[in-house]
Short mmCIF file of C-alpha atoms and ligand atoms in Angstrom, two decimals:
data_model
loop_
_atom_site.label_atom_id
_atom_site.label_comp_id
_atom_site.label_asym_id
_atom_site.label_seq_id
_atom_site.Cartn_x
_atom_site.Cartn_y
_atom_site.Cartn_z
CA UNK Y 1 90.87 106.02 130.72
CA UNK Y 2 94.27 106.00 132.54
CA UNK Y 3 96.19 109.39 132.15
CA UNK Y 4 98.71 110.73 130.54
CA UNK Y 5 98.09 109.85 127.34
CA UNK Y 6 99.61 111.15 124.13
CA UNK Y 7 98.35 114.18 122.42
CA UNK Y 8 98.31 111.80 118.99
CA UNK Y 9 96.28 109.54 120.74
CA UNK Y 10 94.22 111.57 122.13
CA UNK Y 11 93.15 112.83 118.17
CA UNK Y 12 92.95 109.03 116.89
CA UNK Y 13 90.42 108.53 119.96
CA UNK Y 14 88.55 111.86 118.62
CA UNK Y 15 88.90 110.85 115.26
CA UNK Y 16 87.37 107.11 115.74
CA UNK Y 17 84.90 108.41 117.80
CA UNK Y 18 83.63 110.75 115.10
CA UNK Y 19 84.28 108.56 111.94
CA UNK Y 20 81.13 107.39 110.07
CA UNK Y 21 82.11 104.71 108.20
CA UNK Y 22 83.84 101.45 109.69
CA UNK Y 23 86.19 101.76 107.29
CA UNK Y 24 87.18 105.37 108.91
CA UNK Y 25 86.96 103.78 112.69
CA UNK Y 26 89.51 100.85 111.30
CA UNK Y 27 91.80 103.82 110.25
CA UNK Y 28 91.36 105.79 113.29
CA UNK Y 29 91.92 102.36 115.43
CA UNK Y 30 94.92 101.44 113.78
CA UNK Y 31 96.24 105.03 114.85
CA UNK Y 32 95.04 104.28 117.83
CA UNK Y 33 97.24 100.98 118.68
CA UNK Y 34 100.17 103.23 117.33
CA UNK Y 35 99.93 105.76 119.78
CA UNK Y 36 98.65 104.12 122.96
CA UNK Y 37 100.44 104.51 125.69
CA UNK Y 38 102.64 101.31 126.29
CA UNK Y 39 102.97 101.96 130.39
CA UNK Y 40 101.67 99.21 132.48
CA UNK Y 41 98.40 100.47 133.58
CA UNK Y 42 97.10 100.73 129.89
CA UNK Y 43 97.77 97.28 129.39
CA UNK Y 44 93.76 96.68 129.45
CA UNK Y 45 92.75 99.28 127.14
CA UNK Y 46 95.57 97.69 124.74
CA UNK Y 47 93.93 95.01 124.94
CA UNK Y 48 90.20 96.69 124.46
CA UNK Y 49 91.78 98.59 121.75
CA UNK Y 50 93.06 95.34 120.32
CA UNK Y 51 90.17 93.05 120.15
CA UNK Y 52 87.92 95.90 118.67
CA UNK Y 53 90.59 96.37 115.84
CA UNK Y 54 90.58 92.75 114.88
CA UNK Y 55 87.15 92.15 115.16
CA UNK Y 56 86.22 95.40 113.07
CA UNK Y 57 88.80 94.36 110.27
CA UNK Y 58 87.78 90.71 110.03
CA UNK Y 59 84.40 91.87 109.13
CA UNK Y 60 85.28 94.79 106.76
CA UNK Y 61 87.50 91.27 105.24
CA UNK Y 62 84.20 89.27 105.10
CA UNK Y 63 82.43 92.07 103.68
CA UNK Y 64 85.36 92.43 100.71
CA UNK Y 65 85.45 88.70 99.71
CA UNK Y 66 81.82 88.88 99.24
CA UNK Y 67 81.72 91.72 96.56
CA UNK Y 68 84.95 91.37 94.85
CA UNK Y 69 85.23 87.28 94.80
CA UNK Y 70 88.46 86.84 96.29
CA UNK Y 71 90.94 89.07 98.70
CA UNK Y 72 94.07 90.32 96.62
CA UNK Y 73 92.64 90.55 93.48
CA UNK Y 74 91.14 94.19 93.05
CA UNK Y 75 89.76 94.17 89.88
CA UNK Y 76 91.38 96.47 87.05
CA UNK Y 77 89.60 98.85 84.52
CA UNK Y 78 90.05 96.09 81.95
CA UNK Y 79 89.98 92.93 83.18
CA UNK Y 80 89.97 89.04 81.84
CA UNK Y 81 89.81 85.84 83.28
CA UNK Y 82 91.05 82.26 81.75
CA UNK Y 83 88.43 80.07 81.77
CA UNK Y 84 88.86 76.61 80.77
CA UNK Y 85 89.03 72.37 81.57
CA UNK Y 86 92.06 71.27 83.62
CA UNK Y 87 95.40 71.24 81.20
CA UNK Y 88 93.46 73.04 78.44
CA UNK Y 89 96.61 75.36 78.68
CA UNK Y 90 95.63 78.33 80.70
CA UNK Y 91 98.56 79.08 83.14
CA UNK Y 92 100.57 78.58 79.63
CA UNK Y 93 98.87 81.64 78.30
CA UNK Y 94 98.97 83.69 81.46
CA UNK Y 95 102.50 83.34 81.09
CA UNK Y 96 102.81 84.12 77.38
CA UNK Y 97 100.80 87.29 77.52
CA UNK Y 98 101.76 88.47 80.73
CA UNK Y 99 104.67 88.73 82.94
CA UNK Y 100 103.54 86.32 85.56
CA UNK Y 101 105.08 83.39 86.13
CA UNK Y 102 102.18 80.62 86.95
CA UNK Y 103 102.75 77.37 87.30
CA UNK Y 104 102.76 74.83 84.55
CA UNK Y 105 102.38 70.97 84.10
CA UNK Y 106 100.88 68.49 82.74
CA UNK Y 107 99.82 67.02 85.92
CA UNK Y 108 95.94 67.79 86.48
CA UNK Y 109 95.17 70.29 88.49
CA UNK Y 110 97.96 72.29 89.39
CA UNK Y 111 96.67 75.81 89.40
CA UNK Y 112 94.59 76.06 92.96
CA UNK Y 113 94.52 79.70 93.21
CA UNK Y 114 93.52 82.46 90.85
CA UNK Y 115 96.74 84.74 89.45
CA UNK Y 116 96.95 87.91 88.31
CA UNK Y 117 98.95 89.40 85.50
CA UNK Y 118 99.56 92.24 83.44
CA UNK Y 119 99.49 92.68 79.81
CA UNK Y 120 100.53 95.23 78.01
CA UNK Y 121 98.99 96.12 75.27
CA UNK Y 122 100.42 99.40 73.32
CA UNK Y 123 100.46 101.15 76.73
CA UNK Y 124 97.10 99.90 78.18
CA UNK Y 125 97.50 97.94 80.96
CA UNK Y 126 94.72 94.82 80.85
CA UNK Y 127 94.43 92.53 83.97
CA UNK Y 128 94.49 88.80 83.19
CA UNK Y 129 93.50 85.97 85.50
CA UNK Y 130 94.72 82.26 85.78
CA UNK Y 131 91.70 80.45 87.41
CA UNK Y 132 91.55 77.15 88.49
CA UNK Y 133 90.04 74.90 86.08
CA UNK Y 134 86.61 75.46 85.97
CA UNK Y 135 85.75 71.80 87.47
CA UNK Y 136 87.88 72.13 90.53
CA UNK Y 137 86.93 72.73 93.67
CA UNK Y 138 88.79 75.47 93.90
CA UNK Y 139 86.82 77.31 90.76
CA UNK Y 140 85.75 80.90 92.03
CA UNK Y 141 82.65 82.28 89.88
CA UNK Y 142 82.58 85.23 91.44
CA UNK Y 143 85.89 86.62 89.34
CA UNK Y 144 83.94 84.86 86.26
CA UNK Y 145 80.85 86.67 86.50
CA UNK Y 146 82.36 90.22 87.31
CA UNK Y 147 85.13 90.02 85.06
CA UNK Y 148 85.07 92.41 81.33
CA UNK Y 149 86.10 89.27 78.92
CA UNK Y 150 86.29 85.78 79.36
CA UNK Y 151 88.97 84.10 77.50
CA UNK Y 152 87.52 80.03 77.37
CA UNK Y 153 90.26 77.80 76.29
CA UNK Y 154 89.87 74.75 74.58
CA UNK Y 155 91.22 71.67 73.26
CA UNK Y 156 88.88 70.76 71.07
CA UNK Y 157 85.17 71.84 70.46
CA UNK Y 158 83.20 69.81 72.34
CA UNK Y 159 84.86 71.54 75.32
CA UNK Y 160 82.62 74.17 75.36
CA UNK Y 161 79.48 71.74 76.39
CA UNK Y 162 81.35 71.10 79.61
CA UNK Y 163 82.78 74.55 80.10
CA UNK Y 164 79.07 77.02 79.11
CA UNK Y 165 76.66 75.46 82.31
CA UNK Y 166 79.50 77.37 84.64
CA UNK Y 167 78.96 80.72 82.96
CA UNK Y 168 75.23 81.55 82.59
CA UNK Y 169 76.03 84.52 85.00
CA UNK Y 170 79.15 85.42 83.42
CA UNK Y 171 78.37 88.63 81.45
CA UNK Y 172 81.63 89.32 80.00
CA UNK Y 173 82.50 89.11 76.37
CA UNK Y 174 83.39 85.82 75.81
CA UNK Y 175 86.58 85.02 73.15
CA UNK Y 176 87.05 81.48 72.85
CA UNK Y 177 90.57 80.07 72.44
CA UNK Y 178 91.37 76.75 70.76
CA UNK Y 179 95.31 75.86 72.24
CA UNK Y 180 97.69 73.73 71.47
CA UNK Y 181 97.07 73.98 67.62
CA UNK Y 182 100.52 72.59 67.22
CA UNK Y 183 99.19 69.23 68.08
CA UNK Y 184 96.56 69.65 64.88
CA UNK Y 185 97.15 68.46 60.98
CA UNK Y 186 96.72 71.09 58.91
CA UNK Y 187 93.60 69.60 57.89
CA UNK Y 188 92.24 69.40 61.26
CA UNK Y 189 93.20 72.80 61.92
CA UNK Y 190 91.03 73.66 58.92
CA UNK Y 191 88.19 71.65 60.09
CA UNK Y 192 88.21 73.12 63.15
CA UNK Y 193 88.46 76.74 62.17
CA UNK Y 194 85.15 76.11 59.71
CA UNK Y 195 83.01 74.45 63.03
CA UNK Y 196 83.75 77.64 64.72
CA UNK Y 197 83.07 80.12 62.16
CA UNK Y 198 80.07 78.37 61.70
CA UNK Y 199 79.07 78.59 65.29
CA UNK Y 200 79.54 82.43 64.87
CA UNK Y 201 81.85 82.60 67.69
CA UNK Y 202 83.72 84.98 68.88
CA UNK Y 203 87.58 82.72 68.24
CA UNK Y 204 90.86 82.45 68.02
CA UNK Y 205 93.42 79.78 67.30
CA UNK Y 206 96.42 79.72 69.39
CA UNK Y 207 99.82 77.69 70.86
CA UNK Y 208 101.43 79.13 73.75
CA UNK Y 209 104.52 76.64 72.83
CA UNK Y 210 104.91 78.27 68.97
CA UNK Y 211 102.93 81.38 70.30
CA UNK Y 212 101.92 81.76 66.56
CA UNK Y 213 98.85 84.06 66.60
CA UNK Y 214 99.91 86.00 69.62
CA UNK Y 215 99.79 89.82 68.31
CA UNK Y 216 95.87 89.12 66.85
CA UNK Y 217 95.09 87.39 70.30
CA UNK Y 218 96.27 90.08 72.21
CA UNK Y 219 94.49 92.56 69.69
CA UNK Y 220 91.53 90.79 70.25
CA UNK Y 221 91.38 90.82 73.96
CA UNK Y 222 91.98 94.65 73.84
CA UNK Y 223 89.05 94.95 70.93
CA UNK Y 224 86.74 92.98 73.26
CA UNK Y 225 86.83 95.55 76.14
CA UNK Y 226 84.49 97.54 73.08
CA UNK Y 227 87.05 100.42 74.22
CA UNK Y 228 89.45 103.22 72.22
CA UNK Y 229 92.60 104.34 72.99
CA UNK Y 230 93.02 108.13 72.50
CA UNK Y 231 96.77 109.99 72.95
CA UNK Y 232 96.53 113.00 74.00
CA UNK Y 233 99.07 115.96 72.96
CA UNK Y 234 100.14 119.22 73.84
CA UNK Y 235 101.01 121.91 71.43
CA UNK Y 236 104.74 121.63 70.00
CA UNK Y 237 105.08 118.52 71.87
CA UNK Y 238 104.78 114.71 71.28
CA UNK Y 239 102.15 112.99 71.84
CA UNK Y 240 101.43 110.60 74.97
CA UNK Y 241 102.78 107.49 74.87
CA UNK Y 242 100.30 106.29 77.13
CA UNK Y 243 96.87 106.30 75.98
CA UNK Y 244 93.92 107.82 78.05
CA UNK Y 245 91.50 104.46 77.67
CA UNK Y 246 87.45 105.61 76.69
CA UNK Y 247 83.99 103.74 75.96
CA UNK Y 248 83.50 103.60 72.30
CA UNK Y 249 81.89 106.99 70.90
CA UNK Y 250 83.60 109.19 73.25
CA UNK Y 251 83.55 112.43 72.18
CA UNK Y 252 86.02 114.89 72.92
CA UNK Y 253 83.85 116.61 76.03
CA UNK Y 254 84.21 112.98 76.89
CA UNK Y 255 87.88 113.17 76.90
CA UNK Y 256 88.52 116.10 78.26
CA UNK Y 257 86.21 115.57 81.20
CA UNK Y 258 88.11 112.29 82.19
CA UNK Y 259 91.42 114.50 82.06
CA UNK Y 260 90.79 117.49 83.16
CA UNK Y 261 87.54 117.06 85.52
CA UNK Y 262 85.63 119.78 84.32
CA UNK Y 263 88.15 122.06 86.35
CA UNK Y 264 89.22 124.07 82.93
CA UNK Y 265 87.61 125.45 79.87
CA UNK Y 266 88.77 123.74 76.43
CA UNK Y 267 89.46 126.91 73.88
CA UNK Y 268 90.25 124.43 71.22
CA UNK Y 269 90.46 121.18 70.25
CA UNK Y 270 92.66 119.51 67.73
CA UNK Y 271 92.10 115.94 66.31
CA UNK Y 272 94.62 113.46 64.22
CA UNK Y 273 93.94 110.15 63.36
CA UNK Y 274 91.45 108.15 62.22
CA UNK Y 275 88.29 110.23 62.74
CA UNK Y 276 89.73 113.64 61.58
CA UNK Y 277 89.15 114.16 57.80
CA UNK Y 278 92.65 115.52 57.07
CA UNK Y 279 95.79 116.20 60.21
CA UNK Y 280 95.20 118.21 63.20
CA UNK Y 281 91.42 119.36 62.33
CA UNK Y 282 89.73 121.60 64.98
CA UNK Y 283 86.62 120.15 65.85
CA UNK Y 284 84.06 120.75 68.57
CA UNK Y 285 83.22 119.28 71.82
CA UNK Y 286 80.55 116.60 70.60
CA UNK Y 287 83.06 115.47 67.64
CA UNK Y 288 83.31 111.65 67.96
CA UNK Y 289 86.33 110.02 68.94
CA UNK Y 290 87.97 106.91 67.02
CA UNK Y 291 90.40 104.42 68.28
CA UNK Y 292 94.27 105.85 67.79
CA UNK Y 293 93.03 109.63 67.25
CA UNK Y 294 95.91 111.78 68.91
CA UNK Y 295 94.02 114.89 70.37
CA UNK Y 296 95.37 118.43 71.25
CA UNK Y 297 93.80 120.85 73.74
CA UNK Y 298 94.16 124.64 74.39
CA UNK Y 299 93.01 125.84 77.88
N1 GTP R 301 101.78 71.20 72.74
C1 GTP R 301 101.29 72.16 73.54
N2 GTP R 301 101.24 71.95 74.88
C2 GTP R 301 100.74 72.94 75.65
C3 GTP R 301 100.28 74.17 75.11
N3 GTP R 301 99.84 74.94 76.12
C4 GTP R 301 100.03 74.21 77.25
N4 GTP R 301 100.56 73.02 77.00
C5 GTP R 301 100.89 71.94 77.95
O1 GTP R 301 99.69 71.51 78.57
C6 GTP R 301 99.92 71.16 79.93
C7 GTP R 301 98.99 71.95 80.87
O2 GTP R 301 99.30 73.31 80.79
P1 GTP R 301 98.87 74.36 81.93
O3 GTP R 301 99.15 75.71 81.40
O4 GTP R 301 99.46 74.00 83.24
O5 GTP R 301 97.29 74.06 81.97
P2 GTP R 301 96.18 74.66 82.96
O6 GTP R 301 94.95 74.88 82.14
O7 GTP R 301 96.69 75.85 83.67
O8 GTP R 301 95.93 73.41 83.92
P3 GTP R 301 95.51 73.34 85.49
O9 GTP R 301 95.93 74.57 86.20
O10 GTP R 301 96.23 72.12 86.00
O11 GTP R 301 94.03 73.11 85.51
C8 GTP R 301 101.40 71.47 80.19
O12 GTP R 301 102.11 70.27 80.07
C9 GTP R 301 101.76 72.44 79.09
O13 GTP R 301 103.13 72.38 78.74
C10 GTP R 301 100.37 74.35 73.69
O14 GTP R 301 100.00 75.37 73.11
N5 GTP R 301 100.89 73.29 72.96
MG1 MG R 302 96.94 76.18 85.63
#
């Protein structure tokens, strides 16, 4: 090692040399090319210093597209994808649920890369994803088969021959959309709605250009993560306008566990909404949770 090297760099070199993971020696390396010293005789170590940084991160890269699909899109506590034929409408919804602005045409084809957006929903925050139609090339199962819901568009019913053989590893709830319903009669809209029903499926009509049916789609996304949405409150206060997000059947140990980590001991427990019998009833820690119950805690 040439000399007079920095103090820092001397600790990055300690630190990589004791770091476990590669994920710890990437960090360390990193510091490393930071704090190297830049005089002429180091120039091959730079260069060591280099290559091992790129090779280490180009594998911890491989290693990330394999579990999670595709790099840049970490997937969300609540996520859902847009599954569905080219032009069934799908970069249309991303951008009437979400703030994203996907691009949209009529020409075949046109999304070639998945997209992520963010929908609000009453202060929950649920990931959606514009895929490329599901008989590109460019179709991705991997986000398909991890993701919480898939939302299957469709122009009309015998779409969803084409579209199921993709998904048999999906395991995601599955809500099927029927777009464009501004295109149907009224009595075709009626047919269609009874072939659905009958095919106990999980549905929804929609139109991303009227947008009629929006609020009960978005509902409907939000009921399919089979989650509740519990405000929590402090005494004399208001509650939170952002809601602490729970499996169903959460119980208020539950609850308190996810806020507080177990590092304080609930005194009491206060519960309004719609599993209290009457406003702000103390309950215990097993008493289970509802969707929209506002809960107060004493430490
Ligand atoms: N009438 C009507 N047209 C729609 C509706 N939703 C989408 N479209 C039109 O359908 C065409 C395709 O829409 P996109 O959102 O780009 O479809 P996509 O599924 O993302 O298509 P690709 O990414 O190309 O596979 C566009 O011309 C949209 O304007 C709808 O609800 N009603
Ligand atoms: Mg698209």
């Amino acid at each position: 090692m040439p000399s007079n090297v920095s103090p820092e760099y001397m600790n990055a070199e300690k630190k990589y040399l004791a770091s476990k993971t590669d994920d710890e020696k990437l960090e360390a390396l990193e510091e490393m090319l930071k704090t190297m010293p830049q005089h002429k005789a180091g120039e091959a170590m730079r260069a060591n210093i280099r290559t091992r940084y790129k090779k280490l991160r180009e594998k911890l890269e491989k290693k990330k597209q394999k579990s999670s699909g595709k790099p840049g899109i970490k997937k969300s506590e609540l996520q859902a994808c847009l599954i569905g034929l080219t032009n069934s409408g799908k970069s249309s919804i991303l951008s009437s649920l979400t703030n994203a602005k996907p691009e949209i045409s009529e020409i075949k084809f046109t999304t070639k890369k998945e997209m992520l957006g963010t929908m609000d929903y009453s202060g929950v925050k649920i990931q959606i994803i514009d895929m490329p139609a599901i008989e590109s090339e460019y179709f991705d199962s991997g986000i398909a088969n991890i993701s919480d819901i898939l939302l299957i568009l469709i122009e009309k019913i015998s779409d969803l021959d084409k579209i199921m053989p993709f998904l048999v590893k999906a395991s995601g709830n599955k809500i099927i959309i029927f777009n464009k319903i501004d295109l149907l009669s009224e009595n075709e809209r009626r047919k269609t709605e009874a072939t659905l029903r009958s095919k106990k499926l999980n549905f929804i009509l929609f139109s991303s250009k009227t947008l009629e049916n929006i609020q009960e789609l978005k509902e409907k996304i939000f009921l399919g993560f089979n989650k509740i949405r519990i405000y929590t409150k402090e005494p004399h206060k208001q509650a939170d306008s952002i809601p602490v997000i729970m499996p169903q059947n959460s119980t208020i140990k539950d609850v308190a566990e996810k806020i507080f980590h177990s590092r304080v001991k609930i005194k009491e427990a206060r519960v309004t909404g719609p599993s209290s019998k009457f406003p702000n009833q103390e309950v215990g820690l097993s008493h289970i949770l509802r969707d929209k119950d506002i809960v107060e805690f004493k430490t």
